[in-house]
Amino acid sequence: MSYLDVNRRPTSKLKKFIQEYFDGACGPDFYQFLSETQESQEMWDIGWCLMDSGNSFESQFFGIMLLRIAIGSRNISQLEDGGLRIRDALLRVVAKYGRNTELNAGAVTDTLLKKTFQLLAYVIFQTIDWWDSPVRCVVSLLLQEIASNCEAQNLEWLSTSVPNKERRLMNVLLFLSIFMEEFTSANLLFRTRQRVKETILSDEPTVFQVFQQLLERQHNEDVVASVISCCSLWVSTLSSTTRSVDCVALMDLIYRSMSQSARLYLVGLDCIITLLEEGDMGLSSGRSIAHLLDYHVTQLAAFSGVFSDLLTVHAQAVQNGLTREDFTQHEMLNKTALLLLILTEKQMDQLVKRVVSPNGFDAPVHTLFRMLLLPLTTHGHYPCDECVSDLGVQIWFNLLDSPVTVQTNVEDTNTDRTFLGQIQIKFLDAAFRKAHYPSNLEAFFCDWTFEEREQWYKFRAELGDTFLLAYTQKQTELWFSQLPRRLVDWVNHNDAESLWPELESVLFVLVSISEQLSEEVSHKNPTSCQFLFDALDGVTGLMKHLTTVMWNPATRATNMKTLACQFVFCNAISIFIEHYVPVLCAVQSASLKNSTPLWLSHMFSFTVDWLAKSVNVNTYRDAKIMMSVSASKALQVFVHEFPQIVNYADKILSVLTSVICDTSLLSTTLETYTWQTVGMLVPYCPTGLLCQLVDCELDRLASHFKTHVSEPRCCNTGIVVTDVQRLLRSFLEFFHGLSKSLTKLKQCDADSIGNTAQARDYALHVLSSLTIGLSFTTDQLSSRLDSEFIRQFAQILQCALPICLVPQRSCEPPTPIFWERKTSFLSQSVQLFTNLFSQTPELYSSLLEASWIIVEALLMDIDCGYPSGVNFHSAQFKDGIQLLDVVLRRIDAVVVQSASLSLECPEAAILSDCGNSKSILDHPISPVLMALTAQSITDQIEAAAKFLRHVLSHKINQLEIPGCSCTQDLFCIFDHLIGCQSSPCWNLCFTVGLAGLCLPEWSTVECCIQLTQRLVLCLNQNEHKALLSTLFTGDLLFQLHACLLLILSKGALPRRLINKYADLYSALSTIEPDKQFSLLRSLLGLADDLTTWTNLLSSSSHHRSIHNSVLQSVSRATLAERDRFVRIVARTAVPLAVLRNSLNIFANACSCERG
């Protein structure tokens, strides 16, 4: 179908396509048109006619688009004329568009020119061998009337008078910018890119001369701004060349232009930022950079006054109530700070050297360092009033993190070193002020958005990290040493209430440096110990003053009446307690055994009292929750570090109960820490105190279970499930807290406070109640349980079962009640897990881990006290075997289902000659088949591998089972008891292990390597030699080694996986190494004659296909490299270091391109 009429004008059909394209309503006919014409001459004809027609903008734009598609679909340099006709035609169109300087055609012309320049750049790249100076040619064409004078070498037009000269200059700059952008982003062959770069470098002096003369002679602000932007593109892209890094004269003109107007200042900032980020302005060229750095420092220091004026204007704007968005010069302020930040990131080491080394360049570099301080002194609060303080923090961090700064000795009397120390102190003072909470806390918590508060908290955390880094340096010792004294002085101040932001900030700084200070105190550093105890005196004095004066209703000042202020203070003190009470208890551990220090009692009472008060407050919810979370963390510290707190257990539990029942405090984080604290208290207080709280939660959960069963299809089912999950989360955190306390008790002396047996007994009571409730639900529920619900309950079991079932040497003997409850729980668990595995089609890692703990407890319970192991006739042992059977069947079902899905893939056609579908799905299943879909069950493969490895590692001693040859390995016992003679469990291990070796998830690969390695070691034992001939078949060896070679040939393996693969090869080499040696040689194409392996490799399309894949994957490795690999990995007693090195060399050889 023709789309052009006899006059070579678009037909109605083509006009319709053009309209559809611009309306965004392209239909099937449009795409059919593109498909039919893309490879034909017709698209070229249509494109040229539309672009050169001078018709509507839409037609010309559509023509350019068609030509871009046509050029992109072929290499025009391979045409008969090498693309010269296309090049010349495009240059004519460029000349026509470029000379269209009518004012009313500006926007249209700019758009068409931009698209045409993009097309021209692509043509230049493809026809680069036909050009001498393409950039100079196009520039001359755009500026001169005589089109044939394309190769003009002079730049006389810069000083001559040309009609609409500014317009033409803007076109030139547009072309130069687009050309460099396209060169940077174009996907070019290496040779083409190098050839284009050589051509660009030949034109570079001319281009830079254009930039320089335009900056010197032009006064039009638009032109100057475009020159600076274009200049940044060229210099940053070509920064590695010698000519581009020495353009100081050009940079001098840019710096000079920045002082002419606010717009040029912004454009100049963008230019310098780009040069620093991408080209570094020649400062990383590898040669002496002192003179270049001095030059740029001098130029930037000249703008110190501008930056200071901006900050002054900004401060006045903030005082007048303007927000950050309303401040018109916000962009200038932000970009100036960004420029300083990038300069410090790139050149801070050199800048510090210039400061600390005596030279005649002090004034500019000192001015620059004072400029670095300015962003952190911005007036107002981040991020509502300004957004440069965060850049100031990063600048300060860069200064602190500089190795030169770290090495600087503050005791040196050198003036420049003293100046650096003074700057550090000024940074600390500025950061300390910025750490203050906004004075209007009501606005902070009520008017600021959640995102704004989160940004402020993040900014404050960055300040804290920088305070910590500053604390480690000598220049700041004096400033930090004065903090405790400042705290005491401010507390004793007559108007201490007005200083609450300063007081809170001191606590914040002390917490920020806690990591380093605690380390110093633990090493008995006397100065640090004294500093900590001085800080402790100040904090205890502050708590007393807060309680008796500042917050006393009769005496507190107006600005302290707001509860938000009180919550902020309590939050700061609670965080101080959380970080410092552990180290203080460690320092005073000897005295803590006999009595409770007064400071500890005060802190504990303060924490509990304010946690209780928060329950009765209905305002400032965010501030209240923040304080309550911190207080809960502090409470955990008291329980963990000072178990004598058991004397106050009833008070603590009363407060925690109030927090849990207070709906206004409903917060996931607070619930987490509250229930953890409840769990931590279990070993230290009578269980009767806990019963009311925990039993109430159990009753609520049971009620939700019944609701979920009785109304499975009601509209509130989703809400019920959510409530159940929230209640389950409470018990998960309860067991986490209990686990913390038991771990602490395990590390303590025998006479330490805490009843471990009581804790285990109560934990089993709670877990049994949960299990009964869930068992009732799974029995009665007609629909499936929610998968997230099952996962969450499995996590509870995974956390709780080690507490309840795994014997601990430090534990007291179990009570009869505990033993009875445990037996009942184990019996109930078998049915529960059977239901759970039938409810979910997936294998959750936490569920499998919990299942193994139950199986292990059922099969061999040390608490039972059997002298000769477990009686296999017992109901308990049979329950263990039954649960193991349920889990193995579930693993088998998941693996077989994945393999069945793989059979439906087209890639599985190569397996058609391996037998019927049933035999193909017999274990061990082909890893090539598993690899097709196993990636979708990566997590399940990993979980199954971990479970099977548990089973393989489990040994049962002194168990006699009639008719069973091996009475130690659980798999042998299992196969014997279920009456199976084909060893399905061993084969299932092979299936899971080999499937994991093919997956891209490294954690899964590692688990499966460990499983396969363990399996090989087990089979290589004397009692299993008979299984080798039936399990370790030739086909299995073929599959295993083929998978390993396919993985290794990909290269770039992490070091830890190379180590694991080396361990696996070491284990494999212990089984018939000669047999595997010949197999590997055949697989790698090294066999010299016909062997059994050669026949096997060619026996079916399945084997031939896999073999060809292996040969293709290792094709880059030479025969000698393959031979060396085989000789090392297939031999016994090879050191692991040698194996690792061989695997690494072979993987690199297979993956590297060879020149």
GROMACS .gro file of C-alpha atoms in nm, residues 105-288:
model
  184
  105ALA     CA    1   0.857   2.964   1.501
  106GLY     CA    2   1.093   2.939   1.799
  107ALA     CA    3   0.930   2.659   1.998
  108VAL     CA    4   0.850   2.449   1.691
  109THR     CA    5   1.197   2.496   1.546
  110ASP     CA    6   1.366   2.408   1.876
  111THR     CA    7   1.175   2.080   1.901
  112LEU     CA    8   1.244   1.983   1.540
  113LEU     CA    9   1.607   2.089   1.571
  114LYS     CA   10   1.654   1.883   1.884
  115LYS     CA   11   1.516   1.569   1.720
  116THR     CA   12   1.710   1.636   1.402
  117PHE     CA   13   2.033   1.689   1.595
  118GLN     CA   14   1.976   1.358   1.773
  119LEU     CA   15   1.929   1.189   1.436
  120LEU     CA   16   2.234   1.365   1.295
  121ALA     CA   17   2.449   1.256   1.589
  122TYR     CA   18   2.349   0.894   1.527
  123VAL     CA   19   2.432   0.927   1.158
  124ILE     CA   20   2.770   1.079   1.243
  125PHE     CA   21   2.848   0.783   1.469
  126GLN     CA   22   2.765   0.535   1.192
  127THR     CA   23   2.952   0.726   0.919
  128ILE     CA   24   3.243   0.848   1.130
  129ASP     CA   25   3.504   0.726   0.881
  130TRP     CA   26   3.365   0.965   0.617
  131TRP     CA   27   3.414   1.277   0.828
  132ASP     CA   28   3.723   1.484   0.895
  133SER     CA   29   3.574   1.722   1.152
  134PRO     CA   30   3.200   1.655   1.192
  135VAL     CA   31   3.145   1.890   1.487
  136ARG     CA   32   3.325   2.180   1.321
  137CYS     CA   33   3.137   2.112   0.997
  138VAL     CA   34   2.792   2.126   1.156
  139VAL     CA   35   2.880   2.437   1.362
  140SER     CA   36   2.999   2.620   1.049
  141LEU     CA   37   2.690   2.509   0.859
  142LEU     CA   38   2.460   2.649   1.127
  143LEU     CA   39   2.634   2.990   1.128
  144GLN     CA   40   2.731   3.058   0.769
  145GLU     CA   41   2.520   3.139   0.467
  146ILE     CA   42   2.730   2.934   0.222
  147ALA     CA   43   2.641   2.568   0.275
  148SER     CA   44   2.942   2.445   0.079
  149ASN     CA   45   3.182   2.604   0.327
  150CYS     CA   46   3.135   2.320   0.572
  151GLU     CA   47   3.500   2.285   0.657
  152ALA     CA   48   3.569   2.645   0.758
  153GLN     CA   49   3.854   2.656   1.008
  154ASN     CA   50   3.828   3.013   1.132
  155LEU     CA   51   3.600   3.161   1.393
  156GLU     CA   52   3.556   3.506   1.239
  157TRP     CA   53   3.179   3.475   1.264
  158LEU     CA   54   3.209   3.518   1.638
  159SER     CA   55   3.300   3.883   1.596
  160THR     CA   56   3.091   3.963   1.288
  161SER     CA   57   2.739   4.090   1.276
  162VAL     CA   58   2.495   3.824   1.159
  163PRO     CA   59   2.116   3.860   1.151
  164ASN     CA   60   1.959   3.695   1.456
  165LYS     CA   61   2.306   3.603   1.575
  166GLU     CA   62   2.195   3.503   1.928
  167ARG     CA   63   1.939   3.264   1.783
  168ARG     CA   64   2.200   3.094   1.568
  169LEU     CA   65   2.443   3.075   1.856
  170MET     CA   66   2.176   2.902   2.064
  171ASN     CA   67   2.131   2.647   1.783
  172VAL     CA   68   2.505   2.580   1.782
  173LEU     CA   69   2.508   2.526   2.155
  174LEU     CA   70   2.203   2.301   2.130
  175PHE     CA   71   2.381   2.082   1.876
  176LEU     CA   72   2.700   2.065   2.085
  177SER     CA   73   2.502   1.964   2.393
  178ILE     CA   74   2.291   1.700   2.217
  179PHE     CA   75   2.592   1.557   2.035
  180MET     CA   76   2.781   1.502   2.362
  181GLU     CA   77   2.472   1.364   2.537
  182GLU     CA   78   2.415   1.115   2.255
  183PHE     CA   79   2.781   1.013   2.258
  184THR     CA   80   2.762   0.947   2.632
  185SER     CA   81   2.444   0.738   2.614
  186ALA     CA   82   2.471   0.567   2.272
  187ASN     CA   83   2.528   0.192   2.265
  188LEU     CA   84   2.829   0.184   2.033
  189LEU     CA   85   3.079  -0.086   1.950
  190PHE     CA   86   3.415  -0.039   2.118
  191ARG     CA   87   3.594   0.042   1.791
  192THR     CA   88   3.323   0.289   1.687
  193ARG     CA   89   3.329   0.463   2.026
  194GLN     CA   90   3.707   0.499   2.013
  195ARG     CA   91   3.694   0.635   1.657
  196VAL     CA   92   3.422   0.888   1.749
  197LYS     CA   93   3.620   0.995   2.056
  198GLU     CA   94   3.931   1.052   1.845
  199THR     CA   95   3.727   1.273   1.613
  200ILE     CA   96   3.577   1.464   1.904
  201LEU     CA   97   3.923   1.524   2.048
  202SER     CA   98   4.040   1.663   1.715
  203ASP     CA   99   3.751   1.914   1.727
  204GLU     CA  100   3.788   1.983   2.098
  205PRO     CA  101   4.026   2.284   2.072
  206THR     CA  102   3.787   2.454   1.832
  207VAL     CA  103   3.486   2.386   2.055
  208PHE     CA  104   3.666   2.516   2.363
  209GLN     CA  105   3.775   2.821   2.169
  210VAL     CA  106   3.409   2.880   2.080
  211PHE     CA  107   3.312   2.854   2.446
  212GLN     CA  108   3.586   3.092   2.554
  213GLN     CA  109   3.514   3.360   2.294
  214LEU     CA  110   3.140   3.345   2.356
  215LEU     CA  111   3.193   3.392   2.730
  216GLU     CA  112   3.428   3.684   2.662
  217ARG     CA  113   3.218   3.867   2.401
  218GLN     CA  114   2.855   3.774   2.464
  219HIS     CA  115   2.633   3.973   2.698
  220ASN     CA  116   2.310   3.790   2.623
  221GLU     CA  117   2.224   3.600   2.943
  222ASP     CA  118   2.053   3.313   2.757
  223VAL     CA  119   2.358   3.252   2.542
  224VAL     CA  120   2.601   3.270   2.837
  225ALA     CA  121   2.388   3.029   3.040
  226SER     CA  122   2.377   2.784   2.749
  227VAL     CA  123   2.753   2.812   2.699
  228ILE     CA  124   2.819   2.726   3.064
  229SER     CA  125   2.580   2.427   3.056
  230CYS     CA  126   2.729   2.299   2.732
  231CYS     CA  127   3.079   2.352   2.861
  232SER     CA  128   3.011   2.134   3.167
  233LEU     CA  129   2.900   1.850   2.939
  234TRP     CA  130   3.215   1.862   2.727
  235VAL     CA  131   3.465   1.907   3.009
  236SER     CA  132   3.315   1.638   3.232
  237THR     CA  133   3.291   1.385   2.948
  238LEU     CA  134   3.648   1.443   2.830
  239SER     CA  135   3.804   1.505   3.172
  240SER     CA  136   4.065   1.229   3.130
  241THR     CA  137   4.228   1.402   2.834
  242THR     CA  138   4.523   1.635   2.880
  243ARG     CA  139   4.368   1.921   2.690
  244SER     CA  140   4.042   1.929   2.885
  245VAL     CA  141   4.196   1.941   3.231
  246ASP     CA  142   4.406   2.249   3.160
  247CYS     CA  143   4.121   2.484   3.061
  248VAL     CA  144   4.178   2.720   3.354
  249ALA     CA  145   4.109   3.022   3.134
  250LEU     CA  146   3.767   2.878   3.048
  251MET     CA  147   3.690   2.807   3.414
  252ASP     CA  148   3.800   3.160   3.498
  253LEU     CA  149   3.536   3.297   3.260
  254ILE     CA  150   3.269   3.071   3.414
  255TYR     CA  151   3.356   3.189   3.766
  256ARG     CA  152   3.345   3.549   3.642
  257SER     CA  153   3.005   3.498   3.481
  258MET     CA  154   2.859   3.364   3.805
  259SER     CA  155   2.889   3.706   3.966
  260GLN     CA  156   2.678   3.875   3.697
  261SER     CA  157   2.329   3.753   3.792
  262ALA     CA  158   2.139   3.505   4.008
  263ARG     CA  159   2.057   3.292   3.704
  264LEU     CA  160   2.417   3.268   3.590
  265TYR     CA  161   2.520   3.194   3.949
  266LEU     CA  162   2.285   2.895   3.950
  267VAL     CA  163   2.397   2.776   3.608
  268GLY     CA  164   2.760   2.812   3.712
  269LEU     CA  165   2.695   2.611   4.028
  270ASP     CA  166   2.538   2.335   3.818
  271CYS     CA  167   2.841   2.339   3.590
  272ILE     CA  168   3.098   2.316   3.870
  273ILE     CA  169   2.895   2.047   4.050
  274THR     CA  170   2.885   1.840   3.731
  275LEU     CA  171   3.257   1.886   3.675
  276LEU     CA  172   3.338   1.785   4.032
  277GLU     CA  173   3.109   1.480   4.029
  278GLU     CA  174   3.204   1.344   3.687
  279GLY     CA  175   3.523   1.511   3.575
  280ASP     CA  176   3.671   1.642   3.901
  281MET     CA  177   3.799   1.950   3.709
  282GLY     CA  178   4.131   1.776   3.652
  283LEU     CA  179   4.196   1.732   4.022
  284SER     CA  180   4.220   1.354   3.987
  285SER     CA  181   4.436   1.351   3.679
  286GLY     CA  182   4.727   1.181   3.855
  287ARG     CA  183   4.966   1.476   3.830
  288SER     CA  184   5.052   1.748   4.078
   0.00000   0.00000   0.00000
